[in-house]
Short mmCIF file of C-alpha atoms and ligand atoms in Angstrom, two decimals:
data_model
loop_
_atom_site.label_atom_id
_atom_site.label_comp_id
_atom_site.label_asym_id
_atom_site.label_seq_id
_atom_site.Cartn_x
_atom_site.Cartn_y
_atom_site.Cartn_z
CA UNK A 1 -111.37 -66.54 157.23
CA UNK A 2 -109.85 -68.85 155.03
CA UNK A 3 -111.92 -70.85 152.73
CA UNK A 4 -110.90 -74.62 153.05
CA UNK A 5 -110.35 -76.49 149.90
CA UNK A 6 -110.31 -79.64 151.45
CA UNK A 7 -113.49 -82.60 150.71
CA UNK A 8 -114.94 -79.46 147.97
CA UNK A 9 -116.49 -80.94 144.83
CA UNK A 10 -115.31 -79.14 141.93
CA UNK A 11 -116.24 -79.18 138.06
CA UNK A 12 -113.98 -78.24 135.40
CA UNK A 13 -114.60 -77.43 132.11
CA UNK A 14 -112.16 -77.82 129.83
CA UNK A 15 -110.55 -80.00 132.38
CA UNK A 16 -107.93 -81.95 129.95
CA UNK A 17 -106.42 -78.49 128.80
CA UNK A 18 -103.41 -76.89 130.22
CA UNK A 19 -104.60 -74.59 131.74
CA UNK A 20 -107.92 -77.11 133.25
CA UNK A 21 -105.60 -80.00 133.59
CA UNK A 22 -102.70 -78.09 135.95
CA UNK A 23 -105.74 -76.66 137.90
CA UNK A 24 -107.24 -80.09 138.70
CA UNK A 25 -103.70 -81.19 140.03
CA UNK A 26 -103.44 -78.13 142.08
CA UNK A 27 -106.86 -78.80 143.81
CA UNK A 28 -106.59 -82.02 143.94
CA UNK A 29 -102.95 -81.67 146.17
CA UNK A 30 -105.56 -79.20 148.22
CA UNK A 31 -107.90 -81.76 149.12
CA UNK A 32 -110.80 -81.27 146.45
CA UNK A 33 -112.85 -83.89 144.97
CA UNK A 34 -113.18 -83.79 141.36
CA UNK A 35 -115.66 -83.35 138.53
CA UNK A 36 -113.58 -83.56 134.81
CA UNK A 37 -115.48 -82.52 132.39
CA UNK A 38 -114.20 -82.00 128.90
CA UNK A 39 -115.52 -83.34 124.85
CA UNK A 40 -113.20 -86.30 124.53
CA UNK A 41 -113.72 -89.49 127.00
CA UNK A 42 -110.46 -91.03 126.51
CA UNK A 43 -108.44 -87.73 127.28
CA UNK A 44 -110.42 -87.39 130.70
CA UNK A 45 -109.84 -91.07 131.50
CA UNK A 46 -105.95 -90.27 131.11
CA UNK A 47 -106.11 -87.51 133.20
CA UNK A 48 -108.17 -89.12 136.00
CA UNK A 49 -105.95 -92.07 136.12
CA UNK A 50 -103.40 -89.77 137.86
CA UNK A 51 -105.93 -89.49 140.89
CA UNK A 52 -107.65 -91.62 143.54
CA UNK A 53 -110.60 -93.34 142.17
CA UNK A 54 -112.85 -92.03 144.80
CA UNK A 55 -112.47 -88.69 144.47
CA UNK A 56 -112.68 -88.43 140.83
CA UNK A 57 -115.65 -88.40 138.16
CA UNK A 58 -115.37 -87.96 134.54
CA UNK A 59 -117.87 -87.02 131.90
CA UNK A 60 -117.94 -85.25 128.27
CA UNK A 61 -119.65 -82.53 128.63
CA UNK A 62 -119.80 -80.01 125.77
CA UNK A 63 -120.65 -76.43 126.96
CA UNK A 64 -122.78 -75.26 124.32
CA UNK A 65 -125.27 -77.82 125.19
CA UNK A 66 -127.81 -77.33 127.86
CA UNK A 67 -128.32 -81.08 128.44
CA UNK A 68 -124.71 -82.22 128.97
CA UNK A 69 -124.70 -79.60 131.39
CA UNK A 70 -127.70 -80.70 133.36
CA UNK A 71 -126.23 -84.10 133.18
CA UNK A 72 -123.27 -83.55 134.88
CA UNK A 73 -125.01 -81.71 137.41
CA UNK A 74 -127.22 -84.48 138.52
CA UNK A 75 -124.51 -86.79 138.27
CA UNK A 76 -122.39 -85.05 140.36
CA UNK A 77 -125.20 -84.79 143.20
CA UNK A 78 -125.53 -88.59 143.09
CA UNK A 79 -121.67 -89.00 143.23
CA UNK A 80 -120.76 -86.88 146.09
CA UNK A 81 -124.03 -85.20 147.18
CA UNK A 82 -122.98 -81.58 146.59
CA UNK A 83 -120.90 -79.02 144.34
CA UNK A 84 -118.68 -76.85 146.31
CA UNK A 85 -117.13 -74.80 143.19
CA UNK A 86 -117.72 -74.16 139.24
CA UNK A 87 -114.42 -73.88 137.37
CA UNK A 88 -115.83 -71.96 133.98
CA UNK A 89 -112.34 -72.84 132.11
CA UNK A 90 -113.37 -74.22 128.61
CA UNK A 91 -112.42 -71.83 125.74
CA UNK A 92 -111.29 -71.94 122.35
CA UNK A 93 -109.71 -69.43 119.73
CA UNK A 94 -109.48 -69.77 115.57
CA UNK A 95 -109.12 -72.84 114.57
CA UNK A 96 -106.32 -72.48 112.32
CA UNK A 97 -105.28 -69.39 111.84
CA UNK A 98 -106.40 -66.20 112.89
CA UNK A 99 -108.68 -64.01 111.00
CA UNK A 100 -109.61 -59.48 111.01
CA UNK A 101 -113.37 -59.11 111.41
CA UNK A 102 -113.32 -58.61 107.67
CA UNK A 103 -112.04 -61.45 106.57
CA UNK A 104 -113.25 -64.42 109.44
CA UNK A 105 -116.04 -66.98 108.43
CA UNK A 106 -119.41 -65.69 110.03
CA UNK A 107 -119.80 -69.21 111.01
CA UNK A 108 -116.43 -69.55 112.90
CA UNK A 109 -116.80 -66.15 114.74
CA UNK A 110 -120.09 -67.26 116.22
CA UNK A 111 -119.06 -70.62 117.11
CA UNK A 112 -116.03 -68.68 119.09
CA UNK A 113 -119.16 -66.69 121.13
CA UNK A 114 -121.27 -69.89 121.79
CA UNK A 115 -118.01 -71.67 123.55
CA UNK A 116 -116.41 -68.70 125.19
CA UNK A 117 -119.66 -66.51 126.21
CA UNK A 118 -122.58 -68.44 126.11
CA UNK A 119 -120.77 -71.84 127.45
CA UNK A 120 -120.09 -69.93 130.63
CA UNK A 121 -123.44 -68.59 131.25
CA UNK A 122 -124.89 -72.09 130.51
CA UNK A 123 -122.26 -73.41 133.09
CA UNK A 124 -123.12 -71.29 135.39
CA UNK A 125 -126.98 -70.90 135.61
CA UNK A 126 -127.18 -74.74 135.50
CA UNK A 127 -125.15 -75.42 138.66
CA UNK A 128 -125.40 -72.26 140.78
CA UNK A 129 -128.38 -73.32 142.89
CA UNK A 130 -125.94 -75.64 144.16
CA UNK A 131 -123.07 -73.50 144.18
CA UNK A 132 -125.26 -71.13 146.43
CA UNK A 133 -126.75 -73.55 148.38
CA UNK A 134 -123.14 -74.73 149.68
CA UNK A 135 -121.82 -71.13 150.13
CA UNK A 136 -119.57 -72.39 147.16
CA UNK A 137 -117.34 -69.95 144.44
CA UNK A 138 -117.97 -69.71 140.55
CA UNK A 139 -114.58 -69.39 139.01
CA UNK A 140 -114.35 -68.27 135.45
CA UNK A 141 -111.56 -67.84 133.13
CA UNK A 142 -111.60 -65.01 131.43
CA UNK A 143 -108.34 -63.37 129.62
CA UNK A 144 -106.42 -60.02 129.61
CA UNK A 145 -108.09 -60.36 126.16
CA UNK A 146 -111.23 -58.48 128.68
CA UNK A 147 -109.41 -55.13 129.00
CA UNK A 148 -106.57 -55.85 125.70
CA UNK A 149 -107.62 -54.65 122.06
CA UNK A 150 -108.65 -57.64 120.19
CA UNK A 151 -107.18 -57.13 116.96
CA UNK A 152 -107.07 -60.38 114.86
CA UNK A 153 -108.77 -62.18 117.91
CA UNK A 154 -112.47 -60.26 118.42
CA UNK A 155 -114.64 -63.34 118.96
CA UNK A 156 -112.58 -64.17 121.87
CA UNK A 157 -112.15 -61.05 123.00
CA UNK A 158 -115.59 -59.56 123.00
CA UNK A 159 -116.39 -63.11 124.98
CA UNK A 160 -113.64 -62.71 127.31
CA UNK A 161 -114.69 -59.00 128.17
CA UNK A 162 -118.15 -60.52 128.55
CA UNK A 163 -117.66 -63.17 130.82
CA UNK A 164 -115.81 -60.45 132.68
CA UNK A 165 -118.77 -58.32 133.39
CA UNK A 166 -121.11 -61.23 133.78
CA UNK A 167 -118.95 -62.43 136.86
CA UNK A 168 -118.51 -59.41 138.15
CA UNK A 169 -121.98 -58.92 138.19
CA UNK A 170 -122.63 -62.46 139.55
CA UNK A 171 -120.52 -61.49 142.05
CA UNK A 172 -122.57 -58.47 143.27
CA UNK A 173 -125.72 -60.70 142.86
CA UNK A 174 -124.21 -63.59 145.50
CA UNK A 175 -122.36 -62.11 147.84
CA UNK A 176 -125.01 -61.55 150.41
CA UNK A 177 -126.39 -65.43 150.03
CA UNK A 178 -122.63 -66.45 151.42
CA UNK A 179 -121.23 -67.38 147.84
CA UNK A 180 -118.45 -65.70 145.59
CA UNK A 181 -117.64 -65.49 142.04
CA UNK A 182 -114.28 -64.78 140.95
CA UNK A 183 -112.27 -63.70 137.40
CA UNK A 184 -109.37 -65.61 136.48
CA UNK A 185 -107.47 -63.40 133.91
CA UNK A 186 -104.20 -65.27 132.41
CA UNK A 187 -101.62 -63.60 130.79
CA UNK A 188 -100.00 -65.61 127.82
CA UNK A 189 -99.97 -69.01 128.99
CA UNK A 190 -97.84 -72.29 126.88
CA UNK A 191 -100.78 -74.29 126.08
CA UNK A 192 -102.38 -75.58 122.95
CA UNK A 193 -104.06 -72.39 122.35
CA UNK A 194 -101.63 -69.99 121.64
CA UNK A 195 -99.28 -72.27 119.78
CA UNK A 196 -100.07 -70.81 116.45
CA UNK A 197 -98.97 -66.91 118.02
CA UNK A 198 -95.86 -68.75 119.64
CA UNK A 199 -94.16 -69.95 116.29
CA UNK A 200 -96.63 -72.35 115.08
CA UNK A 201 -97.96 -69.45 112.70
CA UNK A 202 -95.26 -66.86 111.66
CA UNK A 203 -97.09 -64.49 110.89
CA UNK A 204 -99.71 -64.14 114.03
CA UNK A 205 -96.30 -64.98 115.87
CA UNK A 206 -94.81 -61.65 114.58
CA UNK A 207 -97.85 -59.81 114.92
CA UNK A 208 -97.61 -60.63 119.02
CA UNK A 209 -94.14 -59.94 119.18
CA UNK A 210 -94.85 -55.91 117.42
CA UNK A 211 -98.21 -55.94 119.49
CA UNK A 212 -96.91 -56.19 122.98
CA UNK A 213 -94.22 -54.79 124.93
CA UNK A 214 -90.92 -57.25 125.74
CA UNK A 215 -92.20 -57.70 129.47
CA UNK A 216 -95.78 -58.20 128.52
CA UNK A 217 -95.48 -60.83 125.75
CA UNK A 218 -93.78 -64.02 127.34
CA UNK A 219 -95.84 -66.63 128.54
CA UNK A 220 -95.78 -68.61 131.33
CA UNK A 221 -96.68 -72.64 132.24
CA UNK A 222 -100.12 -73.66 133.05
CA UNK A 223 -98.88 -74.94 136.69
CA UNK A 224 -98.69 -70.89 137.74
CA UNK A 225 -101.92 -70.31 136.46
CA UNK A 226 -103.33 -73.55 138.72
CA UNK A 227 -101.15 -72.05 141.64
CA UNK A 228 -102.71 -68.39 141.50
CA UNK A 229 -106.52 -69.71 141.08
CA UNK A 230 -105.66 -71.95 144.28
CA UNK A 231 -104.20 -69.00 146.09
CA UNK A 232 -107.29 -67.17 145.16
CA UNK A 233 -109.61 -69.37 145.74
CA UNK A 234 -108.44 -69.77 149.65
CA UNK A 235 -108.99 -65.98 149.51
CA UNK A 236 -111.91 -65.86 147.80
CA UNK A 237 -110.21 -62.80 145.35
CA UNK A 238 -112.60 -61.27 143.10
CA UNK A 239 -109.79 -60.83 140.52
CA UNK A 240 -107.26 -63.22 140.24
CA UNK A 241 -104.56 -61.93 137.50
CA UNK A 242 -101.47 -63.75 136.27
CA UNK A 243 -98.62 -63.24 135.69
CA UNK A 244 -98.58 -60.39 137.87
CA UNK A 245 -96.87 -58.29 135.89
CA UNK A 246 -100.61 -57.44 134.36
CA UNK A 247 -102.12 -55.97 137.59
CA UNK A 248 -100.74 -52.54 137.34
CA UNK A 249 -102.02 -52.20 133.65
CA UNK A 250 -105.50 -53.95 135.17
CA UNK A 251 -105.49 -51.24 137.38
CA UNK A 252 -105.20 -48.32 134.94
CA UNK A 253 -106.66 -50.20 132.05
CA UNK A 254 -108.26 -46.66 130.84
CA UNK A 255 -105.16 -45.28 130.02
CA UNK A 256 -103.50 -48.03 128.65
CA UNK A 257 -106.21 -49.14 126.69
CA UNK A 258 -106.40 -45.80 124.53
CA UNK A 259 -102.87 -46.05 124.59
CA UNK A 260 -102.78 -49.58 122.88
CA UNK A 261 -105.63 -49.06 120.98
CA UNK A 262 -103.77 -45.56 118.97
CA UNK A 263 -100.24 -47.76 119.49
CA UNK A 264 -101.78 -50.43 117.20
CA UNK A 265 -103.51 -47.85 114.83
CA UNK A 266 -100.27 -46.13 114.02
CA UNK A 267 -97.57 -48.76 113.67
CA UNK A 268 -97.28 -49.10 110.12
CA UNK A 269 -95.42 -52.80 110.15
CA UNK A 270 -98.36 -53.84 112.30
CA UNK A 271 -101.09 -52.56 109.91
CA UNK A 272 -98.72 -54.13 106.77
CA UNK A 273 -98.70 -57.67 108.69
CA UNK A 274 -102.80 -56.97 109.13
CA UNK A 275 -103.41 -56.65 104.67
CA UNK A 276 -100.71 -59.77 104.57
CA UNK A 277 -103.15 -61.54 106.58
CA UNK A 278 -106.32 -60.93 105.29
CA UNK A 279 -105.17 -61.85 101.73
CA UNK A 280 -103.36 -65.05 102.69
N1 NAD B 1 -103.39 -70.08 127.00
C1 NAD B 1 -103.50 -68.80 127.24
O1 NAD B 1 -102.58 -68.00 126.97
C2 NAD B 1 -104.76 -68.25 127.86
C3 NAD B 1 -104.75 -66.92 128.30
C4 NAD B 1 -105.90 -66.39 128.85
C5 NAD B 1 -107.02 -67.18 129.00
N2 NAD B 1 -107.00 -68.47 128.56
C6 NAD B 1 -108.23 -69.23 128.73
O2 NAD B 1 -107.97 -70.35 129.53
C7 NAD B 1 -108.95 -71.36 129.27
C8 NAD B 1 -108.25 -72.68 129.07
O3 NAD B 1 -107.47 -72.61 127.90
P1 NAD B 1 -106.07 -73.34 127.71
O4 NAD B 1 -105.07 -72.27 127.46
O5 NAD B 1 -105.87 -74.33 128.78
O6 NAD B 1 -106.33 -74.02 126.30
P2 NAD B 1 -106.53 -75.54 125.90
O7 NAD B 1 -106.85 -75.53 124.45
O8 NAD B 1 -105.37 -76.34 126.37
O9 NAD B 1 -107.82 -75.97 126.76
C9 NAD B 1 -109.13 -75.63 126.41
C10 NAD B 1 -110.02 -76.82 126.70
O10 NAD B 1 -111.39 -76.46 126.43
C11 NAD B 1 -112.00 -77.59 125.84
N3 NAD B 1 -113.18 -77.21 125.05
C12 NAD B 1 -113.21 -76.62 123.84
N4 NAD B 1 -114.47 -76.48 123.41
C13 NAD B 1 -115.27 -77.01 124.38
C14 NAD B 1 -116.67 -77.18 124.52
N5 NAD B 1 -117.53 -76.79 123.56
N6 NAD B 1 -117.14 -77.75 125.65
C15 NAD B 1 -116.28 -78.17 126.62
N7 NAD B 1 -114.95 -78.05 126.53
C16 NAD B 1 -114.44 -77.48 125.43
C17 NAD B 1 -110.91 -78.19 124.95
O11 NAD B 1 -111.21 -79.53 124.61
C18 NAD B 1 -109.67 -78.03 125.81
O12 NAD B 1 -109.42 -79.15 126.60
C19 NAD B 1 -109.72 -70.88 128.03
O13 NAD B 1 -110.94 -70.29 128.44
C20 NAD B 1 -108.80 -69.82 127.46
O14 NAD B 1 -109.49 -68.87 126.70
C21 NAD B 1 -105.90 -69.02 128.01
#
């Protein structure tokens, strides 16, 4: 049966982002009620101008802080008395530019873990007594960075492949209490993340362009991400990958894994562009 979207509560993280912000119009045209979460006040006040008072709440909320978390839980209860679904969306990459393992700040690496892993499990475990108490869905964004070698981007993608196996595993854990948890994995989406790999950085820019195949490496807008995770949601889909040109390498991920992994080891421009960036 189909899940109904319709009068849900949901919290976003990351809610002002493309990939957050698209998502909250797409439920929103559904019928859900909305929690926006994100750090700055002002950009969650623009975004929740576009809805209906009513079905709307706001609140900073930084997801490497336990507090803010529980915060936004409670408030949500007294707002609309339940939480249907937790949208796990907040995530950030380098800050500038990106960095090998050898040559990254130790500080900057870790900070990449606290948002990207530990933010989601702090999401989650704060609000899914209520998530399971409405027979709700935990929703987390995870990457093709899960399964994808994460050369020049490991912080991200050791947390993406970890948030992978810690929903999957949520999922196992939930399904008989009547809830779901589902992974969101995004291709190469046009948002402020990956501006710096789509010309803002020339270098990391080429280095995307040599790393992936034509087919693989264009991105897509936001508003087809927020269209998929609606369409899975109404489904409740374990996996919900996009663009869908990915599923066929999700599905075989083995292969082309060791494939990508001796493709990147052996292209000589590639390994040149590495040295260039380590000593910039
Ligand atoms: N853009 C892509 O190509 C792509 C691909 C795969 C997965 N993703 C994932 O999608 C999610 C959304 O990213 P996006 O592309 O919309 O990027 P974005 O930069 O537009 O949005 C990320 C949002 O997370 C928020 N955020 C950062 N640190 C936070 C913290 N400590 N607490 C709460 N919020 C915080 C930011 O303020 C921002 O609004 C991320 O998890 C990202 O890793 C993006």
């Amino acid at each position: 049966m189909q899940y109904n979207i319709k009068d849900k509560v949901v919290l976003i993280t990351g809610a002002t982002g493309g990939i957050g912000a698209a998502s909250a119009r797409e439920l929103y045209n559904f019928g859900a009620n909305l929690v926006l979460t994100d750090l700055s006040q002002s950009s969650l006040d623009q975004l929740a101008s576009e809805f209906e008072s009513h079905r709307v709440m706001t609140k900073v909320m930084d997801v490497t802080n336990w507090d803010s978390i529980r915060e936004v839980k409670e408030l949500t209860i007294t707002k609309f008395g339940k939480l249907d679904i937790v949208f796990a969306n907040a995530g950030i990459s380098w800050k500038n530019s990106a960095h090998t393992i050898l040559s990254c700040q130790e500080e900057e690496f870790e900070t990449i873990l606290e948002v990207d892993l530990m933010g989601v499990w702090r999401t989650i475990k704060t609000t899914l007594p209520e998530i399971i108490k409405s027979k709700g869905q935990v929703i987390v964004t995870s990457s093709i960075y899960a399964y994808t070698n994460g050369m020049c981007n490991a912080p991200y993608a050791v947390s993406k492949a970890g948030i992978e196996m810690f929903t999957r595993s949520l999922g196992a854990e939930i399904i008989g209490k009547g809830a779901s948890a589902s992974v969101l994995y995004p291709g190469w989406i046009t948002t402020p993340l990956t501006k710096n790999v789509f010309g803002g950085d020339p270098l990391t820019t080429k280095m995307r362009e040599l790393g992936f195949p034509g087919f693989l490496k264009k991105p897509i807008p936001p508003e087809k991400v927020a269209n998929a995770l609606v369409k899975g949601i109404l489904k409740r889909k374990p996996r919900i990958t996009i663009p869908y040109r990915w599923i066929p390498i999700q599905w075989f991920r083995g292969i082309f894994g060791n494939l990508s992994d001796l493709y990147l080891s052996k292209h000589k421009t590639l390994q040149k562009l590495l040295t260039d960036l380590e000593v910039r």
